[in-house]
Short mmCIF file of C-alpha atoms in Angstrom, two decimals:
data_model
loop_
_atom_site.label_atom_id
_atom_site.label_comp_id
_atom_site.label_asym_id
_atom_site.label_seq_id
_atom_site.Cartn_x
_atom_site.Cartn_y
_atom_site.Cartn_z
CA UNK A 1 7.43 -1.28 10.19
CA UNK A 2 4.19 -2.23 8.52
CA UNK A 3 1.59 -0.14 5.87
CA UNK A 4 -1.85 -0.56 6.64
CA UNK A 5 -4.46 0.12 4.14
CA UNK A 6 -8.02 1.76 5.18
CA UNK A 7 -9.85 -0.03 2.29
CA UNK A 8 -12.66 1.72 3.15
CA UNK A 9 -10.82 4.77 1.91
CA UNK A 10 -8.60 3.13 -0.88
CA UNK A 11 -10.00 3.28 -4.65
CA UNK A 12 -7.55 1.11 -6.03
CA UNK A 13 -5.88 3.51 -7.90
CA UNK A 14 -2.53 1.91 -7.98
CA UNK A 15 -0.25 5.01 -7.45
CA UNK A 16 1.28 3.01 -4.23
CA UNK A 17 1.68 -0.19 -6.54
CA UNK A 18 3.80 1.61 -8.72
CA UNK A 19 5.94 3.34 -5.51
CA UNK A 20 6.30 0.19 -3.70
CA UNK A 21 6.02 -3.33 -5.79
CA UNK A 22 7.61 -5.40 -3.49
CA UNK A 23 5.34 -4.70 -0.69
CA UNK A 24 1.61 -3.74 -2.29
CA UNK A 25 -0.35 -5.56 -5.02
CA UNK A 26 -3.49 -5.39 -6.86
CA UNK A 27 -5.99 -8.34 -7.12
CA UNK A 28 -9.06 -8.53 -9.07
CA UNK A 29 -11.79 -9.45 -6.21
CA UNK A 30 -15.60 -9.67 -7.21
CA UNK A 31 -14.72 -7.67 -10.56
CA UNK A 32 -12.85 -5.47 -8.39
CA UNK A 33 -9.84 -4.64 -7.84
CA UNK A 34 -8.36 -4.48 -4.31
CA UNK A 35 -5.19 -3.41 -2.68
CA UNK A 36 -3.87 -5.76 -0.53
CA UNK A 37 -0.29 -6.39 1.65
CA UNK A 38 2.63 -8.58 -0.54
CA UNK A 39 4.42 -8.47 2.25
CA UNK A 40 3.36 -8.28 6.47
CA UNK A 41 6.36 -6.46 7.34
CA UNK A 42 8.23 -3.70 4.93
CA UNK A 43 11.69 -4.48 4.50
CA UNK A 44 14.52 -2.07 5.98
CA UNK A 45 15.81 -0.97 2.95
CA UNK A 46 12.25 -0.26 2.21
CA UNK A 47 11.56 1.93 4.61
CA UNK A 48 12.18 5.20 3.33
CA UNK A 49 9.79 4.17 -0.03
CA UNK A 50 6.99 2.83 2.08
CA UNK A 51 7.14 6.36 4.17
CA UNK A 52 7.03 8.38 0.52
CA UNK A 53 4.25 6.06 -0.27
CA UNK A 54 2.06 6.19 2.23
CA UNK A 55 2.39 10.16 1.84
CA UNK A 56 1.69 10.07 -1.89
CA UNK A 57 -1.67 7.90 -1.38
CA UNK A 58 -4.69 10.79 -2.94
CA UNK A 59 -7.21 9.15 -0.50
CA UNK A 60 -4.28 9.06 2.72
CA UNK A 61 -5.79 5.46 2.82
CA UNK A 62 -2.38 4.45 3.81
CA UNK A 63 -1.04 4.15 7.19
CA UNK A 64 2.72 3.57 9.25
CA UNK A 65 2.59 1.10 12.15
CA UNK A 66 5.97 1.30 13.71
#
């Protein structure tokens, strides 16, 4: 399983960075922050959190690729 992120979508908000650590991260890019991938593929045991992530997301700027 992977997450993609539509960062034309995203604002950054961090709400996924809290869900899901291990996997998503926020770097300061041009005086901006951006959300970007820790990891290419989510972890099985992750699974369930990166599905309750993805849902959470205020701007659905999160995706599942299976």
């Amino acid at each position: 399983m992977k997450i993609v992120i539509d960062k034309m979508a995203c604002e950054a908000n961090g709400i996924c960075v809290d869900l899901l650590p291990e996997v998503l991260e926020l770097i300061e890019e041009e005086d901006e922050d951006v959300l970007r991938l820790r990891l290419a593929v989510v972890p099985a045991k992750l699974e369930d959190q990166a599905r309750k992530t993805v849902r959470a997301c205020p701007r659905q700027a999160l995706s599942i690729e299976e």
